[in-house]
Short mmCIF file of C-alpha atoms in Angstrom, two decimals:
data_model
loop_
_atom_site.label_atom_id
_atom_site.label_comp_id
_atom_site.label_asym_id
_atom_site.label_seq_id
_atom_site.Cartn_x
_atom_site.Cartn_y
_atom_site.Cartn_z
CA UNK A 1289 -2.47 -24.43 -35.92
CA UNK A 1290 -4.60 -22.43 -33.52
CA UNK A 1291 -2.32 -21.27 -30.76
CA UNK A 1292 0.96 -22.45 -32.32
CA UNK A 1293 2.71 -19.11 -32.04
CA UNK A 1294 5.91 -17.70 -30.73
CA UNK A 1295 5.98 -14.50 -28.77
CA UNK A 1296 7.26 -11.68 -30.88
CA UNK A 1297 9.91 -9.37 -29.57
CA UNK A 1298 7.67 -6.34 -29.73
CA UNK A 1299 5.16 -7.69 -27.19
CA UNK A 1300 5.13 -5.39 -24.18
CA UNK A 1301 4.68 -6.60 -20.63
CA UNK A 1302 4.93 -3.23 -18.98
CA UNK A 1303 7.27 -0.30 -18.66
CA UNK A 1304 9.12 -1.54 -15.57
CA UNK A 1305 11.24 -4.19 -17.24
CA UNK A 1306 14.31 -2.02 -17.43
CA UNK A 1307 16.52 -1.32 -20.41
CA UNK A 1308 17.34 -3.78 -23.16
CA UNK A 1309 20.87 -4.13 -21.81
CA UNK A 1310 19.60 -5.05 -18.36
CA UNK A 1311 17.19 -7.55 -19.90
CA UNK A 1312 19.97 -9.17 -21.91
CA UNK A 1313 22.31 -9.35 -18.93
CA UNK A 1314 19.57 -10.99 -16.87
CA UNK A 1315 18.89 -13.42 -19.70
CA UNK A 1316 22.55 -14.38 -20.00
CA UNK A 1317 22.72 -15.18 -16.30
CA UNK A 1318 19.56 -17.28 -16.55
CA UNK A 1319 20.85 -19.08 -19.64
CA UNK A 1320 24.12 -19.91 -17.90
CA UNK A 1321 22.42 -21.19 -14.74
CA UNK A 1322 19.90 -23.24 -16.71
CA UNK A 1323 22.28 -24.77 -19.23
CA UNK A 1324 24.86 -25.87 -16.65
CA UNK A 1325 22.26 -27.93 -14.79
CA UNK A 1326 20.39 -29.09 -17.89
CA UNK A 1327 23.56 -30.22 -19.66
CA UNK A 1328 24.65 -32.23 -16.62
CA UNK A 1329 21.19 -33.82 -16.52
CA UNK A 1330 21.21 -34.80 -20.18
CA UNK A 1331 24.87 -35.94 -20.13
CA UNK A 1332 24.08 -38.29 -17.26
CA UNK A 1333 21.24 -39.72 -19.32
CA UNK A 1334 23.20 -40.04 -22.57
CA UNK A 1335 26.35 -41.65 -21.16
CA UNK A 1336 24.57 -44.74 -19.85
CA UNK A 1337 21.51 -44.92 -22.09
CA UNK A 1338 23.34 -46.56 -24.99
CA UNK A 1339 24.47 -49.44 -22.76
CA UNK A 1340 21.17 -50.22 -21.10
CA UNK A 1341 20.27 -53.18 -23.31
CA UNK A 1342 23.86 -54.47 -23.28
CA UNK A 1343 24.07 -54.38 -19.48
CA UNK A 1344 20.79 -56.28 -19.11
CA UNK A 1345 22.25 -58.88 -21.48
CA UNK A 1346 25.45 -58.98 -19.44
CA UNK A 1347 23.33 -59.72 -16.37
CA UNK A 1348 21.95 -62.78 -18.19
CA UNK A 1349 18.51 -61.64 -19.38
CA UNK A 1350 17.20 -62.56 -22.82
CA UNK A 1351 15.56 -60.24 -25.36
CA UNK A 1352 12.00 -60.98 -24.23
CA UNK A 1353 12.80 -60.26 -20.58
CA UNK A 1354 14.61 -57.06 -21.50
CA UNK A 1355 11.61 -55.99 -23.54
CA UNK A 1356 9.34 -56.40 -20.51
CA UNK A 1357 11.77 -54.38 -18.38
CA UNK A 1358 11.72 -51.58 -20.95
CA UNK A 1359 7.92 -51.62 -21.05
CA UNK A 1360 7.88 -51.31 -17.25
CA UNK A 1361 9.98 -48.16 -17.51
CA UNK A 1362 7.56 -46.53 -19.95
CA UNK A 1363 4.60 -47.61 -17.82
CA UNK A 1364 6.23 -46.08 -14.74
CA UNK A 1365 6.81 -42.86 -16.66
CA UNK A 1366 3.18 -42.73 -17.83
CA UNK A 1367 1.72 -43.45 -14.39
CA UNK A 1368 3.98 -42.70 -11.42
CA UNK A 1369 6.03 -40.22 -13.43
CA UNK A 1370 2.96 -38.21 -14.38
CA UNK A 1371 1.86 -38.01 -10.74
CA UNK A 1372 5.30 -37.07 -9.41
CA UNK A 1373 5.84 -34.47 -12.15
CA UNK A 1374 2.52 -32.83 -11.33
CA UNK A 1375 3.73 -32.20 -7.78
CA UNK A 1376 6.14 -29.61 -9.18
CA UNK A 1377 3.24 -27.23 -9.75
CA UNK A 1378 2.48 -27.48 -6.04
CA UNK A 1379 5.91 -27.59 -4.41
CA UNK A 1380 8.19 -25.95 -6.95
CA UNK A 1381 10.11 -27.31 -9.94
CA UNK A 1382 13.61 -26.87 -8.54
CA UNK A 1383 13.18 -29.54 -5.88
CA UNK A 1384 11.96 -31.99 -8.52
CA UNK A 1385 14.99 -31.32 -10.68
CA UNK A 1386 17.01 -32.18 -7.57
CA UNK A 1387 14.87 -35.30 -7.24
CA UNK A 1388 15.58 -36.12 -10.91
CA UNK A 1389 19.34 -36.10 -10.40
CA UNK A 1390 19.15 -38.00 -7.13
CA UNK A 1391 16.65 -40.68 -8.20
CA UNK A 1392 18.25 -41.24 -11.60
CA UNK A 1393 21.71 -41.40 -10.04
CA UNK A 1394 20.55 -44.04 -7.56
CA UNK A 1395 18.90 -45.94 -10.42
CA UNK A 1396 22.26 -46.01 -12.23
CA UNK A 1397 24.03 -47.40 -9.17
CA UNK A 1398 21.38 -50.11 -8.79
CA UNK A 1399 22.29 -51.34 -12.27
CA UNK A 1400 25.37 -52.98 -10.76
CA UNK A 1401 23.12 -55.71 -9.36
CA UNK A 1402 21.88 -58.72 -11.33
CA UNK A 1403 18.91 -59.19 -9.02
CA UNK A 1404 15.68 -58.82 -10.99
CA UNK A 1405 13.80 -56.99 -8.23
CA UNK A 1406 16.59 -54.41 -7.91
CA UNK A 1407 16.76 -53.98 -11.69
CA UNK A 1408 13.00 -53.48 -11.84
CA UNK A 1409 13.23 -50.86 -9.07
CA UNK A 1410 15.98 -49.14 -11.04
CA UNK A 1411 13.83 -49.12 -14.16
CA UNK A 1412 10.85 -47.64 -12.31
CA UNK A 1413 13.05 -44.89 -10.84
CA UNK A 1414 14.48 -44.21 -14.31
CA UNK A 1415 10.99 -43.96 -15.80
CA UNK A 1416 9.91 -41.45 -13.16
CA UNK A 1417 13.13 -39.48 -13.67
CA UNK A 1418 12.52 -39.39 -17.42
CA UNK A 1419 9.17 -37.68 -16.83
CA UNK A 1420 10.89 -35.12 -14.61
CA UNK A 1421 13.54 -34.47 -17.27
CA UNK A 1422 10.88 -33.48 -19.79
CA UNK A 1423 8.70 -31.45 -17.44
CA UNK A 1424 10.48 -29.95 -14.44
CA UNK A 1425 13.50 -28.46 -16.23
CA UNK A 1426 11.45 -26.62 -18.84
CA UNK A 1427 8.82 -25.56 -16.31
CA UNK A 1428 11.45 -24.05 -14.02
CA UNK A 1429 13.06 -22.13 -16.90
CA UNK A 1430 9.77 -20.59 -18.04
CA UNK A 1431 8.55 -19.61 -14.59
CA UNK A 1432 11.99 -18.24 -13.68
CA UNK A 1433 11.98 -16.12 -16.85
CA UNK A 1434 8.58 -14.79 -15.80
CA UNK A 1435 9.79 -14.13 -12.25
CA UNK A 1436 12.67 -12.11 -13.68
CA UNK A 1437 10.17 -10.30 -15.94
CA UNK A 1438 12.07 -11.26 -19.07
CA UNK A 1439 10.46 -10.69 -22.43
CA UNK A 1440 9.27 -14.04 -23.76
CA UNK A 1441 11.36 -13.57 -26.91
CA UNK A 1442 14.36 -14.63 -24.83
CA UNK A 1443 12.91 -18.14 -24.57
CA UNK A 1444 13.92 -18.62 -28.23
CA UNK A 1445 17.58 -18.23 -27.31
CA UNK A 1446 17.22 -20.14 -24.05
CA UNK A 1447 15.71 -23.29 -25.54
CA UNK A 1448 17.73 -23.27 -28.76
CA UNK A 1449 20.98 -23.19 -26.74
CA UNK A 1450 19.60 -25.90 -24.45
CA UNK A 1451 18.95 -28.09 -27.51
CA UNK A 1452 22.45 -27.34 -28.79
CA UNK A 1453 24.08 -28.33 -25.49
CA UNK A 1454 21.88 -31.43 -25.30
CA UNK A 1455 23.36 -32.58 -28.61
CA UNK A 1456 26.85 -31.62 -27.44
CA UNK A 1457 26.39 -33.69 -24.28
CA UNK A 1458 25.33 -36.66 -26.41
CA UNK A 1459 28.51 -36.46 -28.49
CA UNK A 1460 30.66 -35.82 -25.41
CA UNK A 1461 29.12 -38.82 -23.66
CA UNK A 1462 30.32 -41.07 -26.47
CA UNK A 1463 33.99 -40.15 -25.99
CA UNK A 1464 34.61 -41.52 -22.47
CA UNK A 1465 32.25 -44.42 -23.08
CA UNK A 1466 34.29 -45.44 -26.13
CA UNK A 1467 37.83 -44.66 -24.99
CA UNK A 1468 37.87 -45.02 -21.21
CA UNK A 1469 35.58 -47.88 -20.30
CA UNK A 1470 36.89 -51.47 -20.47
CA UNK A 1471 35.76 -53.39 -23.52
CA UNK A 1472 32.50 -55.29 -22.96
CA UNK A 1473 32.20 -53.84 -19.45
CA UNK A 1474 29.20 -51.58 -19.14
CA UNK A 1475 28.79 -50.79 -15.42
CA UNK A 1476 31.43 -47.97 -15.48
CA UNK A 1477 29.17 -45.99 -17.81
CA UNK A 1478 26.41 -46.17 -15.20
CA UNK A 1479 28.82 -45.24 -12.41
CA UNK A 1480 29.92 -42.13 -14.30
CA UNK A 1481 26.30 -41.38 -15.14
CA UNK A 1482 25.39 -41.56 -11.46
CA UNK A 1483 28.15 -39.13 -10.52
CA UNK A 1484 27.12 -36.63 -13.18
CA UNK A 1485 23.46 -36.89 -12.20
CA UNK A 1486 24.32 -36.22 -8.56
CA UNK A 1487 26.23 -33.14 -9.78
CA UNK A 1488 23.08 -32.11 -11.67
CA UNK A 1489 21.10 -32.27 -8.43
CA UNK A 1490 23.79 -30.31 -6.60
CA UNK A 1491 23.87 -27.71 -9.38
CA UNK A 1492 20.11 -27.19 -9.15
CA UNK A 1493 20.41 -26.83 -5.38
CA UNK A 1494 23.23 -24.26 -5.60
CA UNK A 1495 22.46 -22.33 -8.81
CA UNK A 1496 18.67 -22.29 -8.97
CA UNK A 1497 16.06 -20.78 -6.71
CA UNK A 1498 12.36 -20.15 -6.93
CA UNK A 1499 9.38 -18.99 -4.96
CA UNK A 1500 6.80 -21.51 -3.75
CA UNK A 1501 3.83 -21.53 -6.18
CA UNK A 1502 0.93 -19.54 -4.76
CA UNK A 1503 -1.65 -19.04 -7.51
CA UNK A 1504 -4.01 -20.92 -9.70
CA UNK A 1505 -5.04 -23.74 -7.43
CA UNK A 1506 -1.59 -24.91 -6.42
CA UNK A 1507 -3.09 -26.15 -3.15
CA UNK A 1508 -5.34 -28.65 -4.94
CA UNK A 1509 -4.60 -32.35 -4.61
CA UNK A 1510 -2.28 -33.59 -7.39
CA UNK A 1511 -4.98 -35.96 -8.69
CA UNK A 1512 -7.32 -33.02 -9.19
CA UNK A 1513 -4.54 -31.14 -10.97
CA UNK A 1514 -4.03 -34.03 -13.40
CA UNK A 1515 -7.77 -34.29 -14.08
CA UNK A 1516 -8.01 -30.54 -14.46
CA UNK A 1517 -5.13 -30.49 -16.94
CA UNK A 1518 -6.63 -33.37 -18.94
CA UNK A 1519 -10.04 -31.65 -19.01
CA UNK A 1520 -8.45 -28.39 -20.14
CA UNK A 1521 -6.60 -30.19 -22.94
CA UNK A 1522 -9.82 -31.81 -24.17
CA UNK A 1523 -11.78 -28.55 -23.93
CA UNK A 1524 -9.33 -26.30 -25.78
CA UNK A 1525 -8.57 -27.19 -29.44
CA UNK A 1526 -5.16 -25.52 -29.35
CA UNK A 1527 -4.07 -27.56 -26.33
CA UNK A 1528 -5.50 -30.78 -27.77
CA UNK A 1529 -3.61 -30.22 -31.03
CA UNK A 1530 -0.48 -29.40 -29.07
CA UNK A 1531 -0.77 -32.56 -26.99
CA UNK A 1532 -1.49 -34.81 -29.97
CA UNK A 1533 1.41 -33.50 -32.04
CA UNK A 1534 3.73 -33.61 -29.02
CA UNK A 1535 2.88 -37.29 -28.44
CA UNK A 1536 2.92 -38.42 -32.08
CA UNK A 1537 6.16 -36.69 -33.02
CA UNK A 1538 8.09 -37.93 -30.01
CA UNK A 1539 6.64 -41.44 -30.38
CA UNK A 1540 7.95 -41.43 -33.95
CA UNK A 1541 11.30 -40.30 -32.55
CA UNK A 1542 11.40 -43.37 -30.28
CA UNK A 1543 10.55 -45.59 -33.26
CA UNK A 1544 13.33 -43.92 -35.26
CA UNK A 1545 15.85 -44.67 -32.49
CA UNK A 1546 14.80 -48.30 -32.75
CA UNK A 1547 14.86 -48.54 -36.57
CA UNK A 1548 17.73 -46.43 -37.89
CA UNK A 1549 20.42 -49.05 -37.30
CA UNK A 1550 18.70 -51.95 -39.13
CA UNK A 1551 17.57 -49.58 -41.88
CA UNK A 1552 21.14 -48.49 -42.61
CA UNK A 1553 22.65 -51.96 -42.17
CA UNK A 1554 20.22 -53.47 -44.68
CA UNK A 1555 21.02 -50.78 -47.24
CA UNK A 1556 24.78 -50.66 -46.66
CA UNK A 1557 27.31 -52.01 -49.16
CA UNK A 1558 27.74 -55.76 -48.85
CA UNK A 1559 31.26 -55.37 -47.49
CA UNK A 1560 29.87 -53.11 -44.74
CA UNK A 1561 26.73 -55.09 -43.97
CA UNK A 1562 26.37 -55.33 -40.22
CA UNK A 1563 29.33 -52.95 -39.80
CA UNK A 1564 27.73 -49.53 -40.12
CA UNK A 1565 29.92 -47.01 -38.23
CA UNK A 1566 27.32 -46.43 -35.54
CA UNK A 1567 29.38 -43.97 -33.51
CA UNK A 1568 30.18 -41.86 -36.56
CA UNK A 1569 26.57 -41.90 -37.73
CA UNK A 1570 25.33 -40.95 -34.26
CA UNK A 1571 27.79 -38.04 -34.12
CA UNK A 1572 26.58 -36.95 -37.56
CA UNK A 1573 22.99 -37.03 -36.30
CA UNK A 1574 23.90 -34.86 -33.32
CA UNK A 1575 25.77 -32.39 -35.55
CA UNK A 1576 22.63 -32.04 -37.66
CA UNK A 1577 20.58 -31.52 -34.51
CA UNK A 1578 22.98 -28.78 -33.40
CA UNK A 1579 22.66 -27.10 -36.80
CA UNK A 1580 18.88 -27.16 -36.52
CA UNK A 1581 18.97 -25.58 -33.07
CA UNK A 1582 21.26 -22.82 -34.32
CA UNK A 1583 18.94 -22.12 -37.25
CA UNK A 1584 16.08 -21.77 -34.79
CA UNK A 1585 18.10 -19.29 -32.77
CA UNK A 1586 18.46 -17.19 -35.94
CA UNK A 1587 14.88 -17.37 -37.23
CA UNK A 1588 12.85 -18.14 -34.11
CA UNK A 1589 12.38 -14.48 -33.18
CA UNK A 1590 11.02 -13.66 -36.65
CA UNK A 1591 9.20 -16.78 -37.83
CA UNK A 1592 6.22 -18.02 -35.76
CA UNK A 1593 6.67 -21.38 -34.10
CA UNK A 1594 3.53 -22.50 -35.96
CA UNK A 1595 5.27 -22.09 -39.30
CA UNK A 1596 8.45 -23.79 -38.11
CA UNK A 1597 6.60 -26.77 -36.65
CA UNK A 1598 4.50 -27.27 -39.78
CA UNK A 1599 7.67 -27.22 -41.87
CA UNK A 1600 9.29 -29.76 -39.53
CA UNK A 1601 6.27 -32.08 -39.69
CA UNK A 1602 6.06 -31.85 -43.49
CA UNK A 1603 9.78 -32.45 -43.90
CA UNK A 1604 9.74 -35.37 -41.46
CA UNK A 1605 6.86 -37.00 -43.34
CA UNK A 1606 8.84 -36.80 -46.58
CA UNK A 1607 12.17 -38.01 -45.17
CA UNK A 1608 10.55 -41.09 -43.61
CA UNK A 1609 8.59 -41.87 -46.79
CA UNK A 1610 11.56 -41.50 -49.12
CA UNK A 1611 13.57 -44.54 -47.84
CA UNK A 1612 10.51 -46.70 -48.53
CA UNK A 1613 10.84 -45.78 -52.21
CA UNK A 1614 14.61 -45.56 -52.67
CA UNK A 1615 16.82 -48.43 -51.47
CA UNK A 1616 20.06 -46.48 -51.11
CA UNK A 1617 22.36 -46.32 -48.10
CA UNK A 1618 23.60 -42.79 -48.81
CA UNK A 1619 20.13 -41.47 -49.59
CA UNK A 1620 18.63 -43.05 -46.47
CA UNK A 1621 21.43 -41.64 -44.32
CA UNK A 1622 20.78 -38.21 -45.84
CA UNK A 1623 17.07 -38.53 -45.02
CA UNK A 1624 17.81 -39.51 -41.43
CA UNK A 1625 20.20 -36.56 -41.08
CA UNK A 1626 17.44 -34.29 -42.38
CA UNK A 1627 15.13 -35.66 -39.69
CA UNK A 1628 17.71 -34.90 -37.00
CA UNK A 1629 18.10 -31.38 -38.40
CA UNK A 1630 14.34 -30.95 -38.05
CA UNK A 1631 14.58 -32.34 -34.52
CA UNK A 1632 16.94 -29.49 -33.67
CA UNK A 1633 14.21 -27.09 -34.78
CA UNK A 1634 11.40 -29.03 -33.12
CA UNK A 1635 12.64 -29.09 -29.52
CA UNK A 1636 12.98 -25.31 -28.98
CA UNK A 1637 9.94 -24.47 -31.13
CA UNK A 1638 7.75 -26.87 -29.16
CA UNK A 1639 9.12 -25.58 -25.85
CA UNK A 1640 8.32 -21.99 -26.85
CA UNK A 1641 4.84 -23.11 -27.91
CA UNK A 1642 4.21 -24.81 -24.58
CA UNK A 1643 5.46 -21.68 -22.83
CA UNK A 1644 2.84 -19.70 -24.73
CA UNK A 1645 -0.16 -21.97 -24.30
CA UNK A 1646 0.25 -23.83 -21.02
CA UNK A 1647 -0.66 -21.93 -17.82
CA UNK A 1648 2.11 -21.75 -15.23
CA UNK A 1649 0.00 -23.16 -12.41
CA UNK A 1650 -0.45 -26.41 -14.41
CA UNK A 1651 2.76 -26.31 -16.42
CA UNK A 1652 4.49 -29.49 -15.21
CA UNK A 1653 1.19 -31.34 -14.86
CA UNK A 1654 0.06 -30.59 -18.39
CA UNK A 1655 3.49 -31.27 -19.88
CA UNK A 1656 3.52 -34.70 -18.21
CA UNK A 1657 -0.09 -35.36 -19.29
CA UNK A 1658 1.03 -34.74 -22.89
CA UNK A 1659 3.56 -37.56 -22.45
CA UNK A 1660 1.04 -40.19 -21.32
CA UNK A 1661 -0.14 -41.03 -24.88
CA UNK A 1662 3.50 -40.95 -25.97
CA UNK A 1663 4.45 -43.63 -23.45
CA UNK A 1664 1.41 -45.72 -24.40
CA UNK A 1665 2.36 -45.51 -28.09
CA UNK A 1666 5.95 -46.52 -27.35
CA UNK A 1667 4.78 -49.46 -25.22
CA UNK A 1668 2.61 -50.58 -28.14
CA UNK A 1669 5.55 -50.34 -30.52
CA UNK A 1670 7.73 -52.38 -28.18
CA UNK A 1671 5.01 -55.00 -27.84
CA UNK A 1672 4.91 -55.54 -31.61
CA UNK A 1673 8.62 -54.99 -32.24
CA UNK A 1674 9.33 -58.68 -32.73
CA UNK A 1675 6.67 -59.09 -35.42
CA UNK A 1676 7.16 -55.84 -37.35
CA UNK A 1677 9.62 -55.23 -40.17
CA UNK A 1678 11.78 -52.18 -40.74
CA UNK A 1679 9.52 -50.87 -43.58
CA UNK A 1680 6.56 -51.24 -41.21
CA UNK A 1681 8.25 -49.03 -38.64
CA UNK A 1682 9.12 -46.42 -41.28
CA UNK A 1683 5.51 -46.49 -42.48
CA UNK A 1684 4.42 -45.98 -38.88
CA UNK A 1685 6.68 -42.90 -38.68
CA UNK A 1686 5.19 -41.55 -41.92
CA UNK A 1687 1.68 -41.96 -40.50
CA UNK A 1688 2.60 -40.24 -37.23
CA UNK A 1689 4.29 -37.30 -38.94
CA UNK A 1690 1.45 -36.94 -41.42
CA UNK A 1691 -0.98 -36.87 -38.50
CA UNK A 1692 1.08 -34.12 -36.84
CA UNK A 1693 0.87 -32.08 -40.03
CA UNK A 1694 -2.88 -32.70 -40.23
CA UNK A 1695 -3.51 -31.55 -36.67
CA UNK A 1696 -1.39 -28.40 -37.01
CA UNK A 1697 -3.07 -27.46 -40.31
CA UNK A 1698 -6.55 -28.30 -39.03
CA UNK A 1699 -6.01 -26.24 -35.91
CA UNK A 1700 -5.34 -23.10 -37.96
CA UNK A 1701 -9.04 -22.75 -38.53
CA UNK A 1702 -9.54 -22.00 -34.83
CA UNK A 1703 -10.20 -18.55 -33.49
CA UNK A 1704 -7.42 -16.33 -32.25
CA UNK A 1705 -3.67 -16.72 -32.47
CA UNK A 1706 -2.93 -18.26 -29.13
CA UNK A 1707 -1.34 -15.14 -27.72
CA UNK A 1708 -1.99 -14.04 -24.18
CA UNK A 1709 -4.71 -11.48 -23.59
CA UNK A 1710 -3.36 -7.93 -23.35
CA UNK A 1711 -2.30 -7.02 -19.85
CA UNK A 1712 -2.53 -10.54 -18.46
CA UNK A 1713 0.36 -11.92 -16.42
CA UNK A 1714 2.80 -13.80 -18.61
CA UNK A 1715 1.85 -17.41 -18.98
CA UNK A 1716 -0.60 -17.34 -16.09
CA UNK A 1717 -4.05 -18.11 -17.36
CA UNK A 1718 -6.94 -16.34 -15.68
#
């Protein structure tokens, strides 16, 4: 796909970067600072996310009402979340990571109430925080790497380790939630999540720093920034392909989260029907995701992100199509594990690609704009969830992954390779 590249290690940014040892030491400090805060942020999300539906049920809401609450969260992410995320390009990403931890932590505490208005406010805050999670963290890491004048090849290691620790935090979140919380009591998970998210905000305040954005139109009104980012995406084939594949792949991921349990339960042995070991399967998924992230750390500096992403999209198309043809529990579980392995490759490869193609002065804005179609797709899936069967959802995933493959392959016909023009500032479009 035009522009789907990863920066090779031999790219030079100037002779003043210092020795390789100094570069690596600087990178290690950045990786440590970033991963501490990022892991706290994802742990706070994972530890309470699995109990969201159950807690709404505990508060006395039925499936239809819970569905509407979920839709509100995605709508808030697509609308308010996009606007708030775009402010990071104007005021700095660090303060919006602090806002993420604070707002999401408060949202978790509000879940103690059964009042509908308070629960809706909590869901809106969570939706906004979710947009910040997928825009402000990554944007800060890329701009901080540029501020430190790190070679872009170090982003391969930075984002692959971030993906690894994300999966670790998911597995770690399942331990206290299973062993420490009272049975059928879900509010403690949200209390712990709130505490961890507040620590995330504190960590960003203490461990991160940044300069106030000064270039590229950072003084423009946020609405103009959003419109400018959308216009740029539509005008540049490489950005349009990036945005489409970003939205379709992650929408399919949301569908997968919804469908993997019924898919395995229906295919399980009769004695295990309805008793699939969900915790064990989830841990297996996360182990596969970790393995994928570690493979990317090994090959990401030698294999272009374009090639890796096309392989992920092709493999994902096949592993979602296969369970439609073979009614086997073990085979379907293997296919789902293969998808999670590809997910471990996808996250860092896509982050490196966005680092290459998206200009710094619109980084958070454009990243959040990419997520608007994603949220719309997920809202559509939720709206039809009650009338769609498990094979229908798997077919939907096949179509989305096939479309990703089509757009990446089609984009290869474009001019250029998506690399920055020689001598230009890293990631800062003219």
